[in-house]
PDB file of C-alpha atoms in Angstrom:
ATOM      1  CA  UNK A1043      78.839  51.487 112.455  1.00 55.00           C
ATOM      2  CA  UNK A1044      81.275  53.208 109.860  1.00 55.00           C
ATOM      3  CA  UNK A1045      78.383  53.198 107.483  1.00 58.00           C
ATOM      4  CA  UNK A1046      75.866  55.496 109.997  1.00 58.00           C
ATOM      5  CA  UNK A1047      79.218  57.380 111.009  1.00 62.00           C
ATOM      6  CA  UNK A1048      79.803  58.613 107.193  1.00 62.00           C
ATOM      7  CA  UNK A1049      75.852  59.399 106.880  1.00 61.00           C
ATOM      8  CA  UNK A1050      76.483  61.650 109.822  1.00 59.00           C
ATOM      9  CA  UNK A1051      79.180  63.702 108.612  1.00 56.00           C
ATOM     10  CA  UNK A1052      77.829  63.659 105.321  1.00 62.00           C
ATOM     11  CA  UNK A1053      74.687  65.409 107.045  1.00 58.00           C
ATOM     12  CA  UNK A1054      76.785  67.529 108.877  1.00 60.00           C
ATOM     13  CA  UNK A1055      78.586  69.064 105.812  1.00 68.00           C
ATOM     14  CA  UNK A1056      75.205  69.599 103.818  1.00 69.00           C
ATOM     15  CA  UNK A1057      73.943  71.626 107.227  1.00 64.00           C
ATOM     16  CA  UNK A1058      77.795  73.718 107.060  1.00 61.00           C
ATOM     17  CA  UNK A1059      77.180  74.105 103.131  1.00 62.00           C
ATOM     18  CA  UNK A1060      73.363  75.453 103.768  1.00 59.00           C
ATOM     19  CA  UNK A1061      74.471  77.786 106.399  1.00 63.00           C
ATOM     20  CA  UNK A1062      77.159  79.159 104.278  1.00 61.00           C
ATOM     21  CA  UNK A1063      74.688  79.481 102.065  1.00 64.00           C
ATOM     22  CA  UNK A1064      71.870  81.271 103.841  1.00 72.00           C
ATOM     23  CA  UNK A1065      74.442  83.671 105.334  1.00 66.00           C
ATOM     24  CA  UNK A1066      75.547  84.476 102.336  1.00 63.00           C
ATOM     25  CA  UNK A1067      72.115  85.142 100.834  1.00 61.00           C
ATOM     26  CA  UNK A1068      71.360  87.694 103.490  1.00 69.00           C
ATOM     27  CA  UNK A1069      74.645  89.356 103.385  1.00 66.00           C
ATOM     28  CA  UNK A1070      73.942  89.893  99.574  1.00 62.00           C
ATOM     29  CA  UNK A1071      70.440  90.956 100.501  1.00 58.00           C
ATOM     30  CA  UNK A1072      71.507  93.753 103.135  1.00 63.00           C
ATOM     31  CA  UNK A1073      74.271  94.735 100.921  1.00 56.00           C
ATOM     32  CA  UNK A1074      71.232  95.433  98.088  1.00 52.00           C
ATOM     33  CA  UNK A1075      68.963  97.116 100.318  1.00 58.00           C
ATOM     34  CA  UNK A1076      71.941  99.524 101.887  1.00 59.00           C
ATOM     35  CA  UNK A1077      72.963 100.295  98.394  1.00 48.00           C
ATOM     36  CA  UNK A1078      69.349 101.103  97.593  1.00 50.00           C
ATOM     37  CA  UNK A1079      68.608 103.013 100.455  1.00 49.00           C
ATOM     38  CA  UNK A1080      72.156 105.249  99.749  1.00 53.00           C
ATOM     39  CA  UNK A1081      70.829 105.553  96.360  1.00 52.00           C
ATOM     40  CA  UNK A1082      67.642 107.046  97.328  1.00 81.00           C
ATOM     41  CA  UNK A1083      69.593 109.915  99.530  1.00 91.00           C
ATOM     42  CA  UNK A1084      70.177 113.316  98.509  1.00 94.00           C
ATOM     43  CA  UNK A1085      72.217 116.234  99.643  1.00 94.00           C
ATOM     44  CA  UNK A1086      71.075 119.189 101.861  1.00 96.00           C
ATOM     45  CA  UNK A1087      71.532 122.526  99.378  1.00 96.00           C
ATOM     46  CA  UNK A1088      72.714 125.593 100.888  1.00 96.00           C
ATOM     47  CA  UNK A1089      69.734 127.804 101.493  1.00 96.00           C
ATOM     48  CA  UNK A1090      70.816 130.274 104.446  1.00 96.00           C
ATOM     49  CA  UNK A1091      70.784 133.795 103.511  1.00 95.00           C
ATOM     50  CA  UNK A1092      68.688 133.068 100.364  1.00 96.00           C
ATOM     51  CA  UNK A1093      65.265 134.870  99.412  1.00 96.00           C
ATOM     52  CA  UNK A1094      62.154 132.266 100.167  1.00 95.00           C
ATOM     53  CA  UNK A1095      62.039 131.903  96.268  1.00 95.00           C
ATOM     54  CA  UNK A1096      65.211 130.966  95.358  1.00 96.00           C
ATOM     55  CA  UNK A1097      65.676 128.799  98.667  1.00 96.00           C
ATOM     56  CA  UNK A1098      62.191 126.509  97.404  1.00 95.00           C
ATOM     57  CA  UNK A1099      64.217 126.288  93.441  1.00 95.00           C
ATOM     58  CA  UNK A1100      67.242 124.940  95.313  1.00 96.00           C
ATOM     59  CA  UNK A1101      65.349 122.452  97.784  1.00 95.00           C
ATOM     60  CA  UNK A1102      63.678 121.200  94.774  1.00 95.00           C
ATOM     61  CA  UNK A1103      66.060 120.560  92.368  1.00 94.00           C
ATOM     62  CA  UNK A1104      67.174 118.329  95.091  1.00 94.00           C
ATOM     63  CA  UNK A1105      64.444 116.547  95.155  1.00 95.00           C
ATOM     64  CA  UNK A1106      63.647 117.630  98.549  1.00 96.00           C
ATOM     65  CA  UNK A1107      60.327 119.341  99.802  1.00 96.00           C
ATOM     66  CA  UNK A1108      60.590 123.083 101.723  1.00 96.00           C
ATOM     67  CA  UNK A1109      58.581 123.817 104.888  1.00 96.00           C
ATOM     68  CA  UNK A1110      58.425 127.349 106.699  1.00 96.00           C
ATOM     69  CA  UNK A1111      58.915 126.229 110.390  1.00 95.00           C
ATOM     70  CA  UNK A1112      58.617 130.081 111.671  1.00 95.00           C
ATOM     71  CA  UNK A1113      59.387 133.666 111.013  1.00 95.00           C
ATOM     72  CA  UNK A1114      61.164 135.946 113.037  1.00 93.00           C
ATOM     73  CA  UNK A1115      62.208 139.825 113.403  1.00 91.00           C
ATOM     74  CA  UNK A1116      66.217 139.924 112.031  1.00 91.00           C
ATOM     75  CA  UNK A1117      67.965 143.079 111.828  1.00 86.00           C
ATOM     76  CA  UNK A1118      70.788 141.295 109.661  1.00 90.00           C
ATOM     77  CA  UNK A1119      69.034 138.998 107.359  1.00 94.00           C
ATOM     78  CA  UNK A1120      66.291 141.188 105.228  1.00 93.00           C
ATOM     79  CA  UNK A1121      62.330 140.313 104.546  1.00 94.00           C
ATOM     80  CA  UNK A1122      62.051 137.030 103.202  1.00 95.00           C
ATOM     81  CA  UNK A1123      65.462 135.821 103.686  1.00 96.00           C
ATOM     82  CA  UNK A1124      66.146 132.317 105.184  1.00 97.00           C
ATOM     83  CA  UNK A1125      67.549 132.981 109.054  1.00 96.00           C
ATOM     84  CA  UNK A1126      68.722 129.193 109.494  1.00 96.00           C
ATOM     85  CA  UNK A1127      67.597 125.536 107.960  1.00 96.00           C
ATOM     86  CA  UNK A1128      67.315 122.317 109.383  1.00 95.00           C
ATOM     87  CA  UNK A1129      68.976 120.156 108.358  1.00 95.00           C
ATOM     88  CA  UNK A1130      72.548 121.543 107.835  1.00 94.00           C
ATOM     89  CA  UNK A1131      74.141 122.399 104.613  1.00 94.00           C
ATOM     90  CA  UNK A1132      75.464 118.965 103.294  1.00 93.00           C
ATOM     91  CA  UNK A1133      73.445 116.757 105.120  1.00 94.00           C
ATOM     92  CA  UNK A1134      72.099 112.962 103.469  1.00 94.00           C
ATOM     93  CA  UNK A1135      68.529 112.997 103.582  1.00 93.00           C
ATOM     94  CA  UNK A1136      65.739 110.840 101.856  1.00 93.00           C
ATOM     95  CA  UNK A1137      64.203 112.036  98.503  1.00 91.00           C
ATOM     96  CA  UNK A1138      61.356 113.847  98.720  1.00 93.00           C
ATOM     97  CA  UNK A1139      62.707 114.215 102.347  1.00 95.00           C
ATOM     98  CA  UNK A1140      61.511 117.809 104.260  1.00 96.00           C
ATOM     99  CA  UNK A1141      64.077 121.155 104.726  1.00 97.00           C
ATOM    100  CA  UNK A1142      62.806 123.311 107.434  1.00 96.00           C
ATOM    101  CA  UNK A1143      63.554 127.070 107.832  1.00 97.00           C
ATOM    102  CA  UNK A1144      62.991 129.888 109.276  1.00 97.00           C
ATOM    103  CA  UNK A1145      62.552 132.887 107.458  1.00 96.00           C
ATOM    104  CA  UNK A1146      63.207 136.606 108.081  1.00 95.00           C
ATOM    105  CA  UNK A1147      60.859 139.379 108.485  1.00 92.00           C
ATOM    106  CA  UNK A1148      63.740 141.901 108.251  1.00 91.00           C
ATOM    107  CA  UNK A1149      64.377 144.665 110.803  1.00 87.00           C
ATOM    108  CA  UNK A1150      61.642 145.249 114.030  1.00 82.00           C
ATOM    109  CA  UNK A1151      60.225 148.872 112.984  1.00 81.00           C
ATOM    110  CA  UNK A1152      58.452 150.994 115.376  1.00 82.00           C
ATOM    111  CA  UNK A1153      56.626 154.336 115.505  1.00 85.00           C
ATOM    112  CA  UNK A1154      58.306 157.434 116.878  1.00 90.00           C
ATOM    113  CA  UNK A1155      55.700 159.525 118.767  1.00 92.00           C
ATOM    114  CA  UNK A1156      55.318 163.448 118.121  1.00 94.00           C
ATOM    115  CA  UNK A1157      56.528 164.665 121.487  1.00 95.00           C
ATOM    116  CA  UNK A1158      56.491 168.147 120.059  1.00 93.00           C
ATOM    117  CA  UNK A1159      54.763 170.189 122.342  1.00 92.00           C
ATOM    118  CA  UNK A1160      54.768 167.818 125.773  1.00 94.00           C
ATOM    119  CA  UNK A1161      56.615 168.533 128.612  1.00 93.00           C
ATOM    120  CA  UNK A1162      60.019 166.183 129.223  1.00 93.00           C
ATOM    121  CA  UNK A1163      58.506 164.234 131.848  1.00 93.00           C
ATOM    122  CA  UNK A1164      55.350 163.315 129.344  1.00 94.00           C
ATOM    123  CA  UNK A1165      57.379 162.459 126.898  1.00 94.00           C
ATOM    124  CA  UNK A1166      59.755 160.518 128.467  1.00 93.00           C
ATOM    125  CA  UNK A1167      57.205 158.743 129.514  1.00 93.00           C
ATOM    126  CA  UNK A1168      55.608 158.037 126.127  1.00 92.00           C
ATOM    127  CA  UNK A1169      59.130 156.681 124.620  1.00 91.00           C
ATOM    128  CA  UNK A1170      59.119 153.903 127.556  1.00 89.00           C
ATOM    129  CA  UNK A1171      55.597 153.013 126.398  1.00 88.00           C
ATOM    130  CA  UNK A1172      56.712 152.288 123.235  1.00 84.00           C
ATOM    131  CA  UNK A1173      59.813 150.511 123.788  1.00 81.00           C
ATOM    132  CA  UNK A1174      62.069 153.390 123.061  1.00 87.00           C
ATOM    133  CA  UNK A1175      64.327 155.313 124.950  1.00 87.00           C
ATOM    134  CA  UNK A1176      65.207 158.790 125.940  1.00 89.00           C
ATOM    135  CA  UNK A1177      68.750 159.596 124.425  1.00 90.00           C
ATOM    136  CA  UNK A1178      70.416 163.122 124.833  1.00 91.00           C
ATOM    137  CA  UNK A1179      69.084 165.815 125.363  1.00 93.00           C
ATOM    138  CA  UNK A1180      69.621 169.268 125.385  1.00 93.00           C
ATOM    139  CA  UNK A1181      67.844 172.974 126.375  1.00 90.00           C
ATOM    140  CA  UNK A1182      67.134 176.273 124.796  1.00 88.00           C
ATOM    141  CA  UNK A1183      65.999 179.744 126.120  1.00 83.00           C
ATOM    142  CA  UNK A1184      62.212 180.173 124.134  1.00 79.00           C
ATOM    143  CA  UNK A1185      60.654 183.265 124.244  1.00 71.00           C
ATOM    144  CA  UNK A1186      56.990 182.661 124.757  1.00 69.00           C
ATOM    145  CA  UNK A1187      57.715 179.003 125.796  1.00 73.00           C
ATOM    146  CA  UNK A1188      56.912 177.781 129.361  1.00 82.00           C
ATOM    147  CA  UNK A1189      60.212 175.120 130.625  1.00 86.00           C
ATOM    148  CA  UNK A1190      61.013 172.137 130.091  1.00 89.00           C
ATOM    149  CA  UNK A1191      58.532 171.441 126.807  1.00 93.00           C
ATOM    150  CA  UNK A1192      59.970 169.635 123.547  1.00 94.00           C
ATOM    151  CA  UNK A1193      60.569 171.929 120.946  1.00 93.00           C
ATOM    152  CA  UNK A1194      61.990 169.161 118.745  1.00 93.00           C
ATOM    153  CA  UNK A1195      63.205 165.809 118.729  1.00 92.00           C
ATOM    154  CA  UNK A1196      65.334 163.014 116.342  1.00 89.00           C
ATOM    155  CA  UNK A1197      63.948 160.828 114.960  1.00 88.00           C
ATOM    156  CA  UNK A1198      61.254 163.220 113.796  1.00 89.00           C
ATOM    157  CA  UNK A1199      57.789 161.632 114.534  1.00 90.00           C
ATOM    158  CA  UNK A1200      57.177 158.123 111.848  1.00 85.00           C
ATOM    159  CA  UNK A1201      57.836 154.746 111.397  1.00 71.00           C
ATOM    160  CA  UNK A1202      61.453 153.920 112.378  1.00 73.00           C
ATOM    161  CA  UNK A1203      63.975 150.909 112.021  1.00 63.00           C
ATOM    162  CA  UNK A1204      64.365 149.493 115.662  1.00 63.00           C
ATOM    163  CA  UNK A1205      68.325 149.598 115.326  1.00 61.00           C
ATOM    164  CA  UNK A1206      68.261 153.221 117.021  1.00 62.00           C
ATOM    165  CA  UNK A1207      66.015 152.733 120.027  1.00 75.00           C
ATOM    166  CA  UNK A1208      66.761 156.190 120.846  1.00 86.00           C
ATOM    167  CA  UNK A1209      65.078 159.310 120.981  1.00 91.00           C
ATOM    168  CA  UNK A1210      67.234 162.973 121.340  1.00 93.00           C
ATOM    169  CA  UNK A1211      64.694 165.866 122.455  1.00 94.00           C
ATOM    170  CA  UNK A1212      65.755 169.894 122.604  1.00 94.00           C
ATOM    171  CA  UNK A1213      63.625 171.401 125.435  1.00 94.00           C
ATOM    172  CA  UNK A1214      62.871 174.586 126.394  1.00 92.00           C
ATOM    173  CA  UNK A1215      64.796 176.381 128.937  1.00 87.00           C
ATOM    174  CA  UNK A1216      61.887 178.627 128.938  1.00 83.00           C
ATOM    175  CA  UNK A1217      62.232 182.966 127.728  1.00 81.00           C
ATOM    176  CA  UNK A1218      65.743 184.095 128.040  1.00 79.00           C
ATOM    177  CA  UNK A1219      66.499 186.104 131.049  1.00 80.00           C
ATOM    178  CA  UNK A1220      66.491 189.766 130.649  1.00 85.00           C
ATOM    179  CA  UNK A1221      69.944 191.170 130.372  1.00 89.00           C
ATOM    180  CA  UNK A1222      71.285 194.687 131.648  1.00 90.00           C
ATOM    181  CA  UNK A1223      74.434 196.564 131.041  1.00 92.00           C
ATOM    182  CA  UNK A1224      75.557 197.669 134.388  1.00 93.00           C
ATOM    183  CA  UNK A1225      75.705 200.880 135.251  1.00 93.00           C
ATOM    184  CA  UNK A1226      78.569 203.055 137.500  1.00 95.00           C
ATOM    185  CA  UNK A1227      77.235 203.166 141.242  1.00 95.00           C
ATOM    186  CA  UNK A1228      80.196 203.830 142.911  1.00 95.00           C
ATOM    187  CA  UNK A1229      79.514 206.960 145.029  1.00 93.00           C
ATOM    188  CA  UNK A1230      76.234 206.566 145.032  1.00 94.00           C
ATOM    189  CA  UNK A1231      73.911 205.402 148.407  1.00 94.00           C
ATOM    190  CA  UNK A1232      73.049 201.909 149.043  1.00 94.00           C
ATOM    191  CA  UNK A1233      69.553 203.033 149.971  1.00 91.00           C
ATOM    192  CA  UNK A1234      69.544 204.578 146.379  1.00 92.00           C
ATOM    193  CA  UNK A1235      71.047 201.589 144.665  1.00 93.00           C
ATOM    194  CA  UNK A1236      68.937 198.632 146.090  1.00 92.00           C
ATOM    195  CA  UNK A1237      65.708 200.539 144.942  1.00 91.00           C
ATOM    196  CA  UNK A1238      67.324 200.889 141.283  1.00 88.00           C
ATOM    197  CA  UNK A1239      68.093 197.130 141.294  1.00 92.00           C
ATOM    198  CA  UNK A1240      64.450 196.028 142.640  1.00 90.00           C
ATOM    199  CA  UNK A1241      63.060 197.943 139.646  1.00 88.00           C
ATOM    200  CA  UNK A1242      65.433 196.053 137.750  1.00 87.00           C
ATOM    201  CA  UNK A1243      64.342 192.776 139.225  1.00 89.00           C
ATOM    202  CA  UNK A1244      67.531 192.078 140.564  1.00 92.00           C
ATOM    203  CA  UNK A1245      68.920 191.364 144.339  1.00 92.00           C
ATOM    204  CA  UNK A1246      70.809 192.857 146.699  1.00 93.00           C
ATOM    205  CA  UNK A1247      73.712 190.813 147.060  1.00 93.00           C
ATOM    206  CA  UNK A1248      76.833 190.306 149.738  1.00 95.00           C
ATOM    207  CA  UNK A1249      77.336 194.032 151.307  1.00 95.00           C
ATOM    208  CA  UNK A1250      80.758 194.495 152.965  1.00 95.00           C
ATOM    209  CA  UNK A1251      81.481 197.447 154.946  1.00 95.00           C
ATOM    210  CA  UNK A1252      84.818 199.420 155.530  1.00 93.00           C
ATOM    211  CA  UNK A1253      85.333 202.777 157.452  1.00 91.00           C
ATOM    212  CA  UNK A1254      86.634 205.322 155.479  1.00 88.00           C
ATOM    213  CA  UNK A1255      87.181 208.855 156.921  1.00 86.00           C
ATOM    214  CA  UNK A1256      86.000 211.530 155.222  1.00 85.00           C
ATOM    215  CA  UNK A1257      82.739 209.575 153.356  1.00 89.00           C
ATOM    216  CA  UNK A1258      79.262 209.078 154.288  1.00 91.00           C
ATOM    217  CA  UNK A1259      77.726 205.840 155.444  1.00 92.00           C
ATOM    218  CA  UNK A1260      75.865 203.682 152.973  1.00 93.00           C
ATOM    219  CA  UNK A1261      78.094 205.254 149.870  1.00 95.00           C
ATOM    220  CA  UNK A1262      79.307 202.935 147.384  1.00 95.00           C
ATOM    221  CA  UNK A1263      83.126 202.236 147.032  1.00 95.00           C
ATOM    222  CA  UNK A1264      82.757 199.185 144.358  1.00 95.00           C
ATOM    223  CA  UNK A1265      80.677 196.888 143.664  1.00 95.00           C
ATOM    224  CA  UNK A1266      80.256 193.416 141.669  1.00 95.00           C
ATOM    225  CA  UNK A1267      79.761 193.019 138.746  1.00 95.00           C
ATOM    226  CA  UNK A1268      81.665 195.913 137.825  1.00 95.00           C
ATOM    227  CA  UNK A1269      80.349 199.033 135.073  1.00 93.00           C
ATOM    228  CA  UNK A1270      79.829 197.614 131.607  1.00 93.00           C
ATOM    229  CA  UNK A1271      79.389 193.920 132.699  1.00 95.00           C
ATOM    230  CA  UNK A1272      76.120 192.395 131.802  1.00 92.00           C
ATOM    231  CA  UNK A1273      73.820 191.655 134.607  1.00 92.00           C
ATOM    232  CA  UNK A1274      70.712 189.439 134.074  1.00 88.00           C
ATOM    233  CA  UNK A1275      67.979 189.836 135.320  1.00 86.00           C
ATOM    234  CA  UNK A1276      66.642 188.208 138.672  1.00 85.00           C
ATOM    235  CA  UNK A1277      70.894 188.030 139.062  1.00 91.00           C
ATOM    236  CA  UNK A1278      72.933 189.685 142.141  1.00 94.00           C
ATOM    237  CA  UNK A1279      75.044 192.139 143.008  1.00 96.00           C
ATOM    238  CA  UNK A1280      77.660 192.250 145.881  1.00 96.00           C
ATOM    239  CA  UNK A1281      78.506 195.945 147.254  1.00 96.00           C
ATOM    240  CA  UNK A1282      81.395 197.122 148.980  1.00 96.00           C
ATOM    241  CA  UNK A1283      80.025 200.260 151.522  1.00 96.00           C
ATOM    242  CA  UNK A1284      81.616 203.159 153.257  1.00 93.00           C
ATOM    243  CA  UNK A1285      80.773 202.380 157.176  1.00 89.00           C
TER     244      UNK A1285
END
């Protein structure tokens, strides 16, 4: 009985010992292949903001392998710069593991039309088309020029970055009115007067009437604007009338 009691326990201990064992064999083998993996890692480089070139020198002196995921307009980063990368700076990954980017095409340009010559509402129209948009603008009498056509613009007509969008046009306000120095018709009859003006192509304006004693009806006592003021033509001028 004591003899099959120690040949049990001696069993037992040889099945403790062998599991110690075997544990500690694959503890020792994990730790190895951990240590082996961490030894095969590298570090992520730094590549945003660098040219394509330099960024595919720096991902493989890491032993790492570049790949162009995309390219995209930037108006910050310029032509062939690298926008972002994926992984992060400082990142563990496998050698020979893969670094995507995205690289920069640099600024959106886009062509500014010649709206020289178009009327505002055509070339309003145009800019939309293209993505652009009327900025200020501002009018000038033209002789010879019918209203409201674009004498000049900024940006002149070319290729253009996209940062200003906007497009400032000078119109025509069309030939400058005719201008007249006017004359003294005080004393004079409206009758008179109103057939000067119409030559003049100017209107009859407000006519006020007041009796005065002593002066004939339809004679001028002042009028508006006064002698030596410039009147322009297809203007007005008020009168103030005997009764």
């Amino acid at each position: 009985m004591r003899r099959g009691r120690r040949k049990l326990v001696g069993f037992l201990r040889m099945l403790f010992l062998a599991g110690v064992l075997i544990g500690a064999a694959l503890l020792s083998c994990l730790t190895a292949m951990r240590l082996a993996i961490r030894g095969s890692e590298v570090t992520v480089p730094d590549v945003v903001g660098r040219s394509l070139e330099e960024a595919g020198r720096r991902i493989s002196s890491a032993q790492l392998v570049l790949k162009v995921r995309g390219q995209r307009f930037d108006d910050h980063v310029p032509p062939d710069g690298i926008i972002t990368q994926s992984p992060a700076e400082g990142s563990r990954l496998k050698s020979q593991g893969t670094v995507k980017v995205l690289v920069s095409l640099g600024p959106r340009r886009i062509q500014v039309p010649d709206l020289r010559g178009k009327t505002l509402r055509a070339g309003r129209y145009q800019l939309l088309q293209r993505g652009l948009t009327p900025g200020f603008t501002a009018t000038i009498s033209s002789g010879g020029t019918e209203k409201e056509l674009v004498l000049s613009q900024f940006p002149l007509p070319g290729e253009q970055e996209s940062g200003s969008p906007s497009v400032n046009l000078l119109i025509s306000a069309g030939p400058a009115p005719v201008a007249y120095l006017m004359p003294d018709l005080v004393g004079k009859r409206l009758g008179e007067v109103s057939r000067t003006l119409a030559l003049w192509d100017i209107e009859l304006g407000e006519v006020h009437y007041q009796s005065l004693p002593g002066l004939a009806a339809g004679t001028v006592l002042e009028h508006s604007p006064a002698a030596g003021d410039i009147v322009l033509e297809a203007g007005t001028v008020d009168f103030e009338v005997a009764r």
